Tab-separated table of C-alpha atoms in Angstrom:
chain	number	residue	atom	x	y	z
A	1	MET	CA	127.995	166.297	135.700
A	2	THR	CA	126.385	163.207	134.954
A	3	ARG	CA	129.465	161.143	133.814
A	4	LEU	CA	129.481	158.537	131.294
A	5	LEU	CA	129.687	154.791	132.499
A	6	PRO	CA	130.944	152.163	130.102
A	7	PRO	CA	128.330	149.357	129.702
A	8	GLY	CA	128.984	146.889	132.607
A	9	ALA	CA	131.074	149.168	134.886
A	10	THR	CA	130.145	150.620	138.581
A	11	GLU	CA	131.420	153.502	139.898
A	12	THR	CA	133.004	154.119	143.054
A	13	ARG	CA	135.204	157.127	145.058
A	14	VAL	CA	138.518	156.336	146.398
A	15	PRO	CA	140.259	158.655	149.110
A	16	ILE	CA	143.813	159.093	148.213
A	17	ALA	CA	145.952	162.408	148.096
A	18	GLY	CA	144.017	164.116	150.014
A	19	GLY	CA	140.879	163.869	147.406
A	20	ARG	CA	138.194	161.324	146.046
A	21	MET	CA	139.704	159.687	142.695
A	22	ARG	CA	136.486	158.521	140.523
A	23	VAL	CA	137.472	154.750	139.588
A	24	LEU	CA	135.436	152.284	137.834
A	25	ARG	CA	135.166	149.022	137.712
A	26	GLY	CA	133.660	145.603	135.694
A	27	ALA	CA	130.426	144.890	137.644
A	28	VAL	CA	131.501	141.388	138.082
A	29	GLU	CA	135.029	140.493	139.004
A	30	GLY	CA	136.216	136.842	138.377
A	31	PRO	CA	139.862	135.692	139.697
A	32	GLY	CA	141.975	136.451	136.879
A	33	THR	CA	145.027	139.436	137.087
A	34	PRO	CA	143.679	142.520	138.102
A	35	VAL	CA	143.716	145.272	135.249
A	36	LEU	CA	144.252	148.935	134.997
A	37	LEU	CA	143.423	150.654	132.559
A	38	VAL	CA	145.126	154.789	132.568
A	39	HIS	CA	143.368	156.830	130.048
A	40	GLY	CA	145.012	159.599	127.656
A	41	GLY	CA	144.910	163.373	128.160
A	42	GLY	CA	143.012	166.439	126.373
A	43	TYR	CA	139.259	165.975	127.529
A	44	ASP	CA	139.907	162.623	128.294
A	45	ALA	CA	138.505	160.347	131.436
A	46	ALA	CA	138.372	156.695	131.891
A	47	GLY	CA	134.644	156.200	130.378
A	48	ILE	CA	135.475	157.807	127.195
A	49	SER	CA	138.557	155.587	126.660
A	50	TRP	CA	137.894	152.345	127.927
A	51	PHE	CA	134.089	152.625	126.866
A	52	ARG	CA	134.805	150.072	124.855
A	53	LEU	CA	136.996	147.882	126.646
A	54	LEU	CA	136.051	147.580	129.886
A	55	GLY	CA	133.334	145.849	129.631
A	56	ALA	CA	134.630	143.240	126.962
A	57	LEU	CA	137.810	142.656	129.686
A	58	ALA	CA	135.561	141.811	132.163
A	59	PRO	CA	134.034	139.328	134.292
A	60	ALA	CA	137.455	137.488	133.728
A	61	PRO	CA	139.657	139.814	135.954
A	62	PRO	CA	139.191	142.348	138.242
A	63	VAL	CA	139.090	146.007	136.295
A	64	VAL	CA	139.717	149.319	137.342
A	65	ALA	CA	139.848	152.168	135.333
A	66	PRO	CA	140.720	155.467	137.230
A	67	ASP	CA	139.597	159.136	136.315
A	68	LEU	CA	143.127	160.981	136.955
A	69	PRO	CA	143.913	164.394	138.602
A	70	GLY	CA	142.525	167.157	136.709
A	71	PHE	CA	140.252	164.940	134.874
A	72	GLY	CA	136.576	163.276	134.419
A	73	GLY	CA	135.043	163.277	138.078
A	74	THR	CA	138.159	163.131	140.279
A	75	THR	CA	138.019	165.813	142.615
A	76	GLY	CA	139.887	167.764	145.212
A	77	ILE	CA	143.674	166.621	144.291
A	78	ALA	CA	146.031	169.504	142.290
A	79	SER	CA	147.072	168.252	138.706
A	80	ILE	CA	150.146	166.432	138.174
A	81	GLY	CA	151.917	167.311	134.991
A	82	SER	CA	154.583	164.798	135.537
A	83	ALA	CA	154.277	161.260	133.924
A	84	ASP	CA	156.559	159.812	137.085
A	85	ASP	CA	154.248	161.405	139.726
A	86	LEU	CA	151.222	160.015	138.194
A	87	ALA	CA	153.031	156.639	137.448
A	88	ASP	CA	153.854	156.767	141.348
A	89	LEU	CA	150.001	157.559	142.313
A	90	LEU	CA	148.664	154.842	140.834
A	91	ARG	CA	150.973	152.519	143.096
A	92	GLU	CA	149.058	154.071	145.843
A	93	LEU	CA	145.696	153.936	144.248
A	94	LEU	CA	146.706	149.465	143.535
A	95	ARG	CA	147.615	149.920	147.081
A	96	GLU	CA	144.152	151.569	148.667
A	97	LEU	CA	142.364	149.018	146.070
A	98	GLY	CA	144.436	145.871	147.647
A	99	VAL	CA	145.955	145.084	144.761
A	100	ALA	CA	149.480	143.570	144.613
A	101	ARG	CA	150.151	143.527	140.799
A	102	ALA	CA	148.111	144.199	137.712
A	103	VAL	CA	148.315	144.334	133.561
A	104	VAL	CA	148.467	147.979	133.261
A	105	VAL	CA	146.886	149.108	130.098
A	106	GLY	CA	147.435	152.754	129.034
A	107	VAL	CA	146.334	154.592	126.035
A	108	SER	CA	148.244	158.253	124.477
A	109	MET	CA	149.396	160.286	127.454
A	110	GLY	CA	148.467	157.237	129.907
A	111	GLY	CA	150.767	154.833	127.906
A	112	ASP	CA	153.372	157.148	128.771
A	113	VAL	CA	152.317	157.033	132.439
A	114	ALA	CA	151.778	153.035	131.949
A	115	LEU	CA	155.503	152.388	130.989
A	116	ARG	CA	156.636	154.572	133.849
A	117	LEU	CA	155.166	152.899	135.974
A	118	ALA	CA	156.803	149.916	135.197
A	119	LEU	CA	159.968	151.291	135.129
A	120	ARG	CA	159.470	152.841	138.975
A	121	HIS	CA	157.459	150.016	140.461
A	122	PRO	CA	158.318	147.045	138.795
A	123	ASP	CA	156.848	145.228	141.292
A	124	ALA	CA	153.570	145.992	141.013
A	125	CYS	CA	153.389	145.542	137.148
A	126	ALA	CA	152.330	141.898	135.642
A	127	ALA	CA	152.668	143.453	131.631
A	128	VAL	CA	152.429	146.668	130.293
A	129	VAL	CA	150.056	147.121	127.063
A	130	ALA	CA	151.027	150.590	125.641
A	131	ILE	CA	148.745	151.790	123.525
A	132	ALA	CA	150.007	155.005	120.640
A	133	PRO	CA	151.934	155.907	123.836
A	134	GLY	CA	153.486	158.889	124.286
A	135	GLY	CA	157.216	159.404	125.583
A	136	LEU	CA	158.594	157.642	122.941
A	137	VAL	CA	159.660	160.441	120.740
A	138	GLU	CA	162.869	162.702	121.409
A	139	ARG	CA	160.832	165.773	119.709
A	140	VAL	CA	157.045	167.117	118.286
A	141	GLY	CA	157.864	166.646	114.719
A	142	SER	CA	160.221	169.282	112.993
A	143	ALA	CA	162.491	171.630	114.842
A	144	PRO	CA	159.908	174.604	114.342
A	145	LEU	CA	156.648	172.304	115.094
A	146	HIS	CA	158.548	171.906	118.788
A	147	ALA	CA	159.266	175.363	118.908
A	148	LEU	CA	155.808	176.258	118.154
A	149	ALA	CA	154.229	173.620	120.882
A	150	TRP	CA	156.926	174.456	123.548
A	151	ALA	CA	155.921	178.053	122.907
A	152	GLY	CA	152.566	177.002	123.582
A	153	THR	CA	153.270	175.115	126.563
A	154	ARG	CA	154.410	178.488	128.237
A	155	ILE	CA	151.094	180.090	128.044
A	156	PRO	CA	150.142	180.780	131.944
A	157	ASP	CA	147.114	178.840	133.506
A	158	ALA	CA	145.574	182.491	133.597
A	159	VAL	CA	145.960	182.894	129.839
A	160	LEU	CA	145.063	179.243	128.796
A	161	GLN	CA	141.486	178.624	130.407
A	162	PRO	CA	139.737	181.420	128.646
A	163	LEU	CA	141.414	179.436	125.646
A	164	ALA	CA	140.665	176.324	126.495
A	165	ARG	CA	136.878	177.350	127.276
A	166	VAL	CA	137.040	178.450	123.495
A	167	ALA	CA	138.840	174.908	122.417
A	168	GLY	CA	135.986	172.951	124.761
A	169	ARG	CA	133.555	174.171	122.559
A	170	PHE	CA	134.582	172.496	119.491
A	171	ALA	CA	135.846	169.471	121.445
A	172	GLY	CA	133.353	166.862	119.548
A	173	ALA	CA	134.562	167.716	116.249
A	174	THR	CA	137.899	167.368	117.846
A	175	VAL	CA	137.511	164.088	119.004
A	176	ARG	CA	137.129	162.497	115.014
A	177	GLY	CA	140.420	163.530	114.001
A	178	PHE	CA	141.793	160.751	117.002
A	179	VAL	CA	140.520	157.940	114.693
A	180	ARG	CA	140.613	157.063	110.865
A	181	ASP	CA	137.406	156.367	110.464
A	182	ALA	CA	134.865	158.872	112.666
A	183	SER	CA	131.568	156.722	112.216
A	184	SER	CA	133.509	153.789	114.528
A	185	LEU	CA	133.390	155.682	117.467
A	186	PRO	CA	130.044	155.240	119.519
A	187	PRO	CA	127.759	158.818	119.898
A	188	GLU	CA	128.296	158.622	123.658
A	189	VAL	CA	131.690	159.215	123.704
A	190	VAL	CA	132.054	162.081	121.066
A	191	ALA	CA	129.077	163.489	123.449
A	192	GLU	CA	131.124	162.895	126.909
A	193	PHE	CA	134.401	164.236	125.007
A	194	ALA	CA	132.600	167.295	123.977
A	195	ALA	CA	130.966	167.443	127.490
A	196	GLU	CA	134.073	167.456	129.437
A	197	GLY	CA	136.072	169.976	126.511
A	198	ARG	CA	133.320	172.680	128.489
A	199	ALA	CA	133.331	171.472	131.595
A	200	PRO	CA	135.357	174.054	134.083
A	201	GLY	CA	139.173	173.681	133.776
A	202	ALA	CA	138.971	171.548	131.217
A	203	GLY	CA	141.978	170.926	129.367
A	204	LEU	CA	144.571	172.542	132.569
A	205	ALA	CA	145.657	168.834	133.735
A	206	TYR	CA	146.978	168.071	130.181
A	207	GLY	CA	148.517	171.380	130.015
A	208	ALA	CA	150.155	170.317	132.985
A	209	TYR	CA	151.508	167.133	131.446
A	210	ASN	CA	152.389	168.626	128.067
A	211	ARG	CA	154.140	171.666	130.119
A	212	TRP	CA	156.494	168.600	131.983
A	213	ALA	CA	156.570	166.768	128.904
A	214	ILE	CA	157.551	169.777	126.252
A	215	GLY	CA	161.201	171.140	126.474
A	216	ARG	CA	162.106	174.208	124.640
A	217	ALA	CA	164.834	171.887	121.961
A	218	GLY	CA	163.456	168.482	122.855
A	219	MET	CA	161.506	166.061	125.159
A	220	PRO	CA	163.255	166.026	128.223
A	221	HIS	CA	161.762	163.079	129.759
A	222	HIS	CA	161.410	160.624	126.922
A	223	LEU	CA	161.686	157.136	127.533
A	224	ARG	CA	163.723	155.842	124.052
A	225	SER	CA	167.372	155.527	126.071
A	226	ARG	CA	165.052	153.682	129.392
A	227	VAL	CA	162.888	151.383	127.801
A	228	ALA	CA	165.453	148.498	127.804
A	229	ASP	CA	165.142	148.837	131.407
A	230	ILE	CA	161.420	147.377	131.784
A	231	GLN	CA	161.642	143.875	133.046
A	232	ALA	CA	157.936	142.956	132.494
A	233	PRO	CA	156.343	141.616	129.289
A	234	THR	CA	155.266	144.509	127.320
A	235	LEU	CA	152.959	144.828	124.453
A	236	LEU	CA	152.999	147.728	122.165
A	237	VAL	CA	149.994	148.600	119.934
A	238	HIS	CA	149.919	151.411	117.290
A	239	GLY	CA	147.518	152.210	114.435
A	240	ARG	CA	149.677	153.019	111.038
A	241	ASP	CA	147.382	156.282	110.325
A	242	ASP	CA	148.117	157.626	113.808
A	243	ALA	CA	148.455	161.462	112.995
A	244	MET	CA	148.541	162.293	116.707
A	245	VAL	CA	151.366	160.331	117.941
A	246	PRO	CA	154.027	158.731	115.771
A	247	VAL	CA	154.323	154.973	115.235
A	248	GLU	CA	158.095	154.773	114.855
A	249	GLY	CA	158.433	155.537	118.579
A	250	SER	CA	156.667	152.244	119.356
A	251	ARG	CA	159.139	150.824	116.671
A	252	THR	CA	161.804	152.063	118.298
A	253	ALA	CA	161.068	151.197	122.096
A	254	ALA	CA	159.597	147.249	120.660
A	255	ALA	CA	163.773	147.422	119.250
A	256	ARG	CA	165.231	148.445	122.245
A	257	MET	CA	162.798	146.380	124.557
A	258	GLN	CA	163.680	142.293	125.244
A	259	LEU	CA	160.566	141.446	126.298
A	260	ALA	CA	158.041	143.797	124.312
A	261	THR	CA	156.138	142.581	120.977
A	262	LEU	CA	154.667	145.382	118.624
A	263	VAL	CA	151.263	144.956	116.532
A	264	GLU	CA	150.671	147.476	114.392
A	265	LEU	CA	147.081	148.207	113.077
A	266	ASP	CA	146.010	148.768	109.221
A	267	GLY	CA	143.757	151.755	108.564
A	268	VAL	CA	143.589	152.682	112.526
A	269	GLY	CA	143.918	155.866	113.806
A	270	HIS	CA	145.093	156.944	117.542
A	271	TRP	CA	142.504	155.474	119.546
A	272	ALA	CA	142.984	151.886	118.739
A	273	GLN	CA	141.054	150.428	121.588
A	274	LEU	CA	137.721	152.149	120.688
A	275	GLU	CA	138.690	152.193	116.577
A	276	ALA	CA	139.296	148.885	116.686
A	277	HIS	CA	138.798	147.436	120.103
A	278	ASP	CA	137.594	143.909	118.649
A	279	ARG	CA	141.647	144.091	117.296
A	280	VAL	CA	142.796	145.631	120.474
A	281	LEU	CA	140.980	142.993	122.812
A	282	ALA	CA	142.533	139.863	120.758
A	283	ALA	CA	145.629	141.749	121.244
A	284	ILE	CA	145.663	141.883	124.747
A	285	GLU	CA	144.181	138.635	125.605
A	286	PRO	CA	147.446	136.369	125.551
A	287	VAL	CA	148.714	139.090	127.900
A	288	LEU	CA	146.468	138.244	130.554
A	289	ALA	CA	146.688	134.654	129.596
A	290	ALA	CA	150.226	134.767	130.335
A	291	ALA	CA	149.872	137.325	133.593
A	292	ASP	CA	147.683	134.705	135.072
A	293	ALA	CA	149.959	131.356	134.331
A	294	ALA	CA	152.742	133.300	135.811
A	295	ARG	CA	150.960	134.643	139.013
């Protein structure tokens, strides 16, 4: 399938980990600190999550936005469930691209990966921006709800794949639930999310992440007790009307981190970078300026 390109973006394929990673870049790259954009889960991909932000950030810094293994147009790399391993892979990608340090921006699952990249490879992170990040809560809602979520992660891929194909038919309707105002979503993004939901293997990579992240009684790899070790300046951005990832996780993280700032957005759901990209961009710009000044 022909995949969505954000306005002002170019596409390249980077040989890595035995496969080819699809990476989007700004068409014009300036001299600022590079920015690494990490998309979320479900049927997401770089061209979806960063449809509005990639072009808005360029040309001030070089911007790179990969499709993670099992998502979008990346091929030849097996799905990676562990967010720690995904962080390691992105460090390898930065090396392949000749990027020593970057401002790492991640949304949802990608926010979890961005925080782990700062923990595992602090030398590579000039700053972190985590938008509605996963990995910061101890369980999924109530105990019964968590038990139900855990049971869902135990479904074998052989059974999950046909179920995912059925669910993918409704991806276009599902994506509208990610935001408070569905009319704020670009129609190209809704159409692309729906197309990704119908693609072979759709949802399996996100299922691998959930299988790793959700334990029987809690989230065994959550970062609440570890975020204080992050040394990079960190901006947490969270919509107050996020129905998917509780804002409480970002609040707790910000309170425990010495160099963290929390921006809560009224009237905004889970995909703040699409629903309120102007406000998200305004919050990110000082982070980029500070990273440039510290170079």
